[in-house]
PDB file of C-alpha atoms in Angstrom:
ATOM      1  CA  UNK A   1      12.740 -19.919 -25.299  1.00 51.00           C
ATOM      2  CA  UNK A   2      14.804 -17.455 -22.762  1.00 52.00           C
ATOM      3  CA  UNK A   3      18.098 -18.755 -23.572  1.00 57.00           C
ATOM      4  CA  UNK A   4      20.780 -15.343 -23.553  1.00 56.00           C
ATOM      5  CA  UNK A   5      17.993 -13.627 -22.780  1.00 55.00           C
ATOM      6  CA  UNK A   6      18.059 -10.434 -20.154  1.00 55.00           C
ATOM      7  CA  UNK A   7      16.021  -7.763 -18.641  1.00 55.00           C
ATOM      8  CA  UNK A   8      15.576  -5.969 -21.646  1.00 66.00           C
ATOM      9  CA  UNK A   9      13.638  -8.943 -23.239  1.00 68.00           C
ATOM     10  CA  UNK A  10      10.171  -7.953 -22.355  1.00 67.00           C
ATOM     11  CA  UNK A  11       7.928 -11.045 -22.358  1.00 67.00           C
ATOM     12  CA  UNK A  12       3.824 -10.259 -21.780  1.00 66.00           C
ATOM     13  CA  UNK A  13       1.841 -12.417 -19.925  1.00 67.00           C
ATOM     14  CA  UNK A  14      -2.291 -13.121 -20.291  1.00 66.00           C
ATOM     15  CA  UNK A  15      -4.461 -13.558 -17.200  1.00 65.00           C
ATOM     16  CA  UNK A  16      -3.838 -17.059 -15.913  1.00 75.00           C
ATOM     17  CA  UNK A  17       0.602 -16.983 -17.785  1.00 76.00           C
ATOM     18  CA  UNK A  18       2.574 -17.865 -15.763  1.00 77.00           C
ATOM     19  CA  UNK A  19       6.282 -18.976 -15.774  1.00 74.00           C
ATOM     20  CA  UNK A  20       8.715 -20.767 -13.483  1.00 71.00           C
ATOM     21  CA  UNK A  21      10.396 -19.054 -10.925  1.00 78.00           C
ATOM     22  CA  UNK A  22      13.556 -19.982 -12.076  1.00 77.00           C
ATOM     23  CA  UNK A  23      13.228 -17.624 -15.132  1.00 73.00           C
ATOM     24  CA  UNK A  24      12.981 -14.293 -13.121  1.00 71.00           C
ATOM     25  CA  UNK A  25      15.305 -12.481 -13.540  1.00 71.00           C
ATOM     26  CA  UNK A  26      15.170 -13.827 -17.196  1.00 65.00           C
ATOM     27  CA  UNK A  27      13.320 -11.174 -19.065  1.00 65.00           C
ATOM     28  CA  UNK A  28      11.430  -8.254 -18.516  1.00 67.00           C
ATOM     29  CA  UNK A  29       7.538  -9.487 -17.475  1.00 64.00           C
ATOM     30  CA  UNK A  30       4.354  -7.725 -18.466  1.00 67.00           C
ATOM     31  CA  UNK A  31       1.000  -8.390 -18.247  1.00 57.00           C
ATOM     32  CA  UNK A  32      -1.407  -7.637 -20.783  1.00 58.00           C
ATOM     33  CA  UNK A  33      -3.555  -5.346 -20.027  1.00 55.00           C
ATOM     34  CA  UNK A  34      -6.675  -7.480 -20.139  1.00 53.00           C
ATOM     35  CA  UNK A  35      -4.718  -8.511 -16.688  1.00 53.00           C
ATOM     36  CA  UNK A  36      -5.257  -7.198 -13.238  1.00 63.00           C
ATOM     37  CA  UNK A  37      -4.476  -7.156 -10.055  1.00 68.00           C
ATOM     38  CA  UNK A  38      -7.267 -10.011  -9.662  1.00 77.00           C
ATOM     39  CA  UNK A  39      -4.974 -12.576 -12.179  1.00 80.00           C
ATOM     40  CA  UNK A  40      -2.938 -15.324 -11.971  1.00 86.00           C
ATOM     41  CA  UNK A  41      -0.093 -13.648 -13.001  1.00 82.00           C
ATOM     42  CA  UNK A  42       0.071 -11.058 -11.979  1.00 85.00           C
ATOM     43  CA  UNK A  43      -0.088 -12.237  -8.287  1.00 90.00           C
ATOM     44  CA  UNK A  44       2.382 -14.980  -9.494  1.00 90.00           C
ATOM     45  CA  UNK A  45       4.829 -11.548 -10.372  1.00 88.00           C
ATOM     46  CA  UNK A  46       4.159 -10.658  -7.056  1.00 90.00           C
ATOM     47  CA  UNK A  47       5.072 -13.909  -5.247  1.00 94.00           C
ATOM     48  CA  UNK A  48       8.341 -14.278  -7.312  1.00 92.00           C
ATOM     49  CA  UNK A  49       9.557 -10.252  -6.948  1.00 90.00           C
ATOM     50  CA  UNK A  50       8.642 -10.695  -3.343  1.00 92.00           C
ATOM     51  CA  UNK A  51      10.585 -14.416  -2.682  1.00 94.00           C
ATOM     52  CA  UNK A  52      13.911 -12.899  -4.938  1.00 93.00           C
ATOM     53  CA  UNK A  53      13.214  -9.805  -2.313  1.00 93.00           C
ATOM     54  CA  UNK A  54      13.109 -12.650   1.075  1.00 94.00           C
ATOM     55  CA  UNK A  55      16.221 -14.216  -0.647  1.00 94.00           C
ATOM     56  CA  UNK A  56      18.081 -12.001  -0.519  1.00 93.00           C
ATOM     57  CA  UNK A  57      17.621 -11.348   3.391  1.00 93.00           C
ATOM     58  CA  UNK A  58      17.988 -14.279   4.780  1.00 94.00           C
ATOM     59  CA  UNK A  59      21.423 -15.158   5.755  1.00 91.00           C
ATOM     60  CA  UNK A  60      24.603 -17.869   4.392  1.00 92.00           C
ATOM     61  CA  UNK A  61      23.003 -21.626   4.602  1.00 93.00           C
ATOM     62  CA  UNK A  62      19.191 -20.110   5.767  1.00 94.00           C
ATOM     63  CA  UNK A  63      16.457 -22.195   3.247  1.00 95.00           C
ATOM     64  CA  UNK A  64      15.524 -20.192   0.130  1.00 95.00           C
ATOM     65  CA  UNK A  65      11.541 -19.896  -0.085  1.00 96.00           C
ATOM     66  CA  UNK A  66       9.966 -20.493  -3.517  1.00 96.00           C
ATOM     67  CA  UNK A  67       6.514 -18.845  -5.026  1.00 97.00           C
ATOM     68  CA  UNK A  68       4.087 -22.023  -5.858  1.00 97.00           C
ATOM     69  CA  UNK A  69       0.935 -22.158  -7.944  1.00 96.00           C
ATOM     70  CA  UNK A  70      -1.044 -24.113  -5.442  1.00 97.00           C
ATOM     71  CA  UNK A  71      -0.108 -21.037  -2.442  1.00 98.00           C
ATOM     72  CA  UNK A  72      -0.782 -18.274  -5.373  1.00 97.00           C
ATOM     73  CA  UNK A  73      -3.798 -19.531  -6.010  1.00 97.00           C
ATOM     74  CA  UNK A  74      -4.847 -19.788  -1.486  1.00 98.00           C
ATOM     75  CA  UNK A  75      -4.045 -16.626  -1.459  1.00 97.00           C
ATOM     76  CA  UNK A  76      -5.909 -15.713  -4.657  1.00 95.00           C
ATOM     77  CA  UNK A  77      -9.558 -17.547  -3.002  1.00 96.00           C
ATOM     78  CA  UNK A  78      -8.762 -15.513   0.692  1.00 97.00           C
ATOM     79  CA  UNK A  79      -8.069 -12.090  -0.921  1.00 96.00           C
ATOM     80  CA  UNK A  80     -11.070 -11.927  -2.646  1.00 95.00           C
ATOM     81  CA  UNK A  81     -13.136 -13.885   0.412  1.00 96.00           C
ATOM     82  CA  UNK A  82     -11.783 -10.220   3.309  1.00 96.00           C
ATOM     83  CA  UNK A  83     -13.699  -8.227   0.204  1.00 94.00           C
ATOM     84  CA  UNK A  84     -16.565  -9.902   1.732  1.00 94.00           C
ATOM     85  CA  UNK A  85     -15.378 -10.168   5.428  1.00 94.00           C
ATOM     86  CA  UNK A  86     -12.127  -9.214   7.046  1.00 95.00           C
ATOM     87  CA  UNK A  87     -10.744 -11.538   9.472  1.00 96.00           C
ATOM     88  CA  UNK A  88      -9.074 -14.754   9.831  1.00 95.00           C
ATOM     89  CA  UNK A  89     -12.444 -16.642   9.135  1.00 96.00           C
ATOM     90  CA  UNK A  90     -13.588 -16.866   5.522  1.00 97.00           C
ATOM     91  CA  UNK A  91     -16.981 -15.790   4.510  1.00 97.00           C
ATOM     92  CA  UNK A  92     -18.745 -19.409   4.908  1.00 97.00           C
ATOM     93  CA  UNK A  93     -17.162 -19.999   8.907  1.00 97.00           C
ATOM     94  CA  UNK A  94     -14.098 -21.558   7.677  1.00 97.00           C
ATOM     95  CA  UNK A  95     -10.992 -21.533   9.127  1.00 97.00           C
ATOM     96  CA  UNK A  96      -7.924 -19.254   6.645  1.00 97.00           C
ATOM     97  CA  UNK A  97      -5.980 -22.388   6.372  1.00 97.00           C
ATOM     98  CA  UNK A  98      -8.932 -24.481   4.647  1.00 97.00           C
ATOM     99  CA  UNK A  99      -7.680 -22.123   1.546  1.00 97.00           C
ATOM    100  CA  UNK A 100      -4.241 -23.952   1.647  1.00 98.00           C
ATOM    101  CA  UNK A 101      -6.338 -27.547   1.761  1.00 98.00           C
ATOM    102  CA  UNK A 102      -8.667 -26.743  -0.868  1.00 97.00           C
ATOM    103  CA  UNK A 103      -5.687 -26.610  -3.129  1.00 97.00           C
ATOM    104  CA  UNK A 104      -4.284 -29.766  -2.284  1.00 97.00           C
ATOM    105  CA  UNK A 105      -1.277 -28.330  -0.373  1.00 97.00           C
ATOM    106  CA  UNK A 106      -0.963 -30.237   3.244  1.00 96.00           C
ATOM    107  CA  UNK A 107       2.521 -28.364   4.471  1.00 96.00           C
ATOM    108  CA  UNK A 108       3.459 -28.887   8.214  1.00 95.00           C
ATOM    109  CA  UNK A 109       3.272 -25.252   9.476  1.00 96.00           C
ATOM    110  CA  UNK A 110       1.727 -22.631   7.461  1.00 96.00           C
ATOM    111  CA  UNK A 111       1.380 -19.217   8.156  1.00 95.00           C
ATOM    112  CA  UNK A 112      -1.390 -16.591   6.689  1.00 95.00           C
ATOM    113  CA  UNK A 113      -0.584 -12.403   6.339  1.00 94.00           C
ATOM    114  CA  UNK A 114      -3.605 -10.369   5.480  1.00 95.00           C
ATOM    115  CA  UNK A 115      -4.018  -6.662   4.854  1.00 92.00           C
ATOM    116  CA  UNK A 116      -5.718  -3.984   2.458  1.00 89.00           C
ATOM    117  CA  UNK A 117      -5.237  -0.538   1.244  1.00 85.00           C
ATOM    118  CA  UNK A 118      -7.172   2.393  -0.754  1.00 76.00           C
ATOM    119  CA  UNK A 119      -6.768   1.997  -4.321  1.00 66.00           C
ATOM    120  CA  UNK A 120      -4.783   5.158  -4.217  1.00 67.00           C
ATOM    121  CA  UNK A 121      -2.788   5.398  -1.721  1.00 65.00           C
ATOM    122  CA  UNK A 122       0.206   3.560  -2.978  1.00 66.00           C
ATOM    123  CA  UNK A 123       2.151   4.239   0.102  1.00 72.00           C
ATOM    124  CA  UNK A 124       0.408   2.631   2.449  1.00 76.00           C
ATOM    125  CA  UNK A 125       0.472  -0.909  -0.401  1.00 76.00           C
ATOM    126  CA  UNK A 126       4.163  -1.033  -0.405  1.00 80.00           C
ATOM    127  CA  UNK A 127       4.432  -0.796   2.976  1.00 84.00           C
ATOM    128  CA  UNK A 128       1.488  -3.552   3.573  1.00 83.00           C
ATOM    129  CA  UNK A 129       3.686  -5.806   0.760  1.00 84.00           C
ATOM    130  CA  UNK A 130       6.896  -5.341   2.331  1.00 85.00           C
ATOM    131  CA  UNK A 131       5.701  -6.206   6.172  1.00 86.00           C
ATOM    132  CA  UNK A 132       4.421  -8.764   4.670  1.00 85.00           C
ATOM    133  CA  UNK A 133       8.054  -9.622   3.275  1.00 85.00           C
ATOM    134  CA  UNK A 134       9.890  -8.674   6.996  1.00 87.00           C
ATOM    135  CA  UNK A 135       7.707 -10.981   8.707  1.00 89.00           C
ATOM    136  CA  UNK A 136       8.385 -14.271   6.986  1.00 89.00           C
ATOM    137  CA  UNK A 137      12.360 -13.488   6.570  1.00 91.00           C
ATOM    138  CA  UNK A 138      13.500 -15.062   9.477  1.00 91.00           C
ATOM    139  CA  UNK A 139      12.639 -18.305  11.598  1.00 90.00           C
ATOM    140  CA  UNK A 140       9.447 -18.296  12.768  1.00 89.00           C
ATOM    141  CA  UNK A 141       9.337 -17.687  16.482  1.00 85.00           C
ATOM    142  CA  UNK A 142       6.256 -19.774  17.277  1.00 86.00           C
ATOM    143  CA  UNK A 143       8.103 -23.243  16.024  1.00 89.00           C
ATOM    144  CA  UNK A 144      12.150 -22.044  15.557  1.00 91.00           C
ATOM    145  CA  UNK A 145      11.078 -23.448  11.238  1.00 94.00           C
ATOM    146  CA  UNK A 146      11.801 -20.900   7.868  1.00 95.00           C
ATOM    147  CA  UNK A 147       8.745 -20.921   5.858  1.00 96.00           C
ATOM    148  CA  UNK A 148       9.981 -22.356   2.459  1.00 96.00           C
ATOM    149  CA  UNK A 149       7.292 -22.092   0.091  1.00 96.00           C
ATOM    150  CA  UNK A 150       5.075 -18.799  -0.697  1.00 97.00           C
ATOM    151  CA  UNK A 151       2.358 -17.540  -2.485  1.00 96.00           C
ATOM    152  CA  UNK A 152       0.928 -13.789  -2.272  1.00 95.00           C
ATOM    153  CA  UNK A 153      -2.216 -12.299  -3.715  1.00 94.00           C
ATOM    154  CA  UNK A 154      -4.101  -9.256  -3.856  1.00 90.00           C
ATOM    155  CA  UNK A 155      -7.676  -8.761  -4.439  1.00 91.00           C
ATOM    156  CA  UNK A 156      -8.923  -5.229  -5.660  1.00 88.00           C
ATOM    157  CA  UNK A 157     -12.593  -4.578  -5.046  1.00 88.00           C
ATOM    158  CA  UNK A 158     -13.651  -2.111  -7.832  1.00 84.00           C
ATOM    159  CA  UNK A 159     -16.925  -1.199  -5.970  1.00 86.00           C
ATOM    160  CA  UNK A 160     -15.121  -0.137  -3.109  1.00 85.00           C
ATOM    161  CA  UNK A 161     -11.518   0.908  -4.814  1.00 83.00           C
ATOM    162  CA  UNK A 162     -10.347  -1.126  -1.792  1.00 88.00           C
ATOM    163  CA  UNK A 163      -7.091  -3.608  -2.288  1.00 89.00           C
ATOM    164  CA  UNK A 164      -7.145  -7.047  -0.010  1.00 92.00           C
ATOM    165  CA  UNK A 165      -4.040  -8.784   0.163  1.00 92.00           C
ATOM    166  CA  UNK A 166      -3.215 -12.393   1.535  1.00 95.00           C
ATOM    167  CA  UNK A 167       0.699 -13.936   1.240  1.00 95.00           C
ATOM    168  CA  UNK A 168       0.649 -17.701   3.099  1.00 96.00           C
ATOM    169  CA  UNK A 169       3.738 -19.476   4.241  1.00 96.00           C
ATOM    170  CA  UNK A 170       3.986 -23.350   4.179  1.00 96.00           C
ATOM    171  CA  UNK A 171       6.624 -25.295   5.647  1.00 96.00           C
ATOM    172  CA  UNK A 172       7.582 -29.116   5.693  1.00 93.00           C
ATOM    173  CA  UNK A 173       9.106 -31.095   8.783  1.00 87.00           C
TER     174      UNK A 173
END
């Protein structure tokens, strides 16, 4: 359907619609008014944008990173967890990595980046997202591997105006 399309073509996504990462850049992906920062289409789009930036910063011969729906869903769950209890332990007392395993993923290596910002502080939000991207570009200093899968999500707490952020990365041997 997007054969010979360009970024001048706008495709509107409903709350839970996503597109193949391979089509990122093939159209101007936009969100219907009913979408919010707490929906899958928003988090998927954010993950695709960030993956594209990460890949552009990796050198020749270094593995590319790809957004994965299950990582995005796990990051969405964690971002919402953070609005209840901020930290690397989930509100139910389990470890943060359980959000990854609950989605059926079993990576050999995985990483989490969490942060929060205020709704009206766009500089802080942009910096937070950029810092999470820069952190995952090089090989892990702990394991010497490149993360090849990513999921990024935000959760906006309507009552406080806080925006919680989670970025997961995964790699397999």
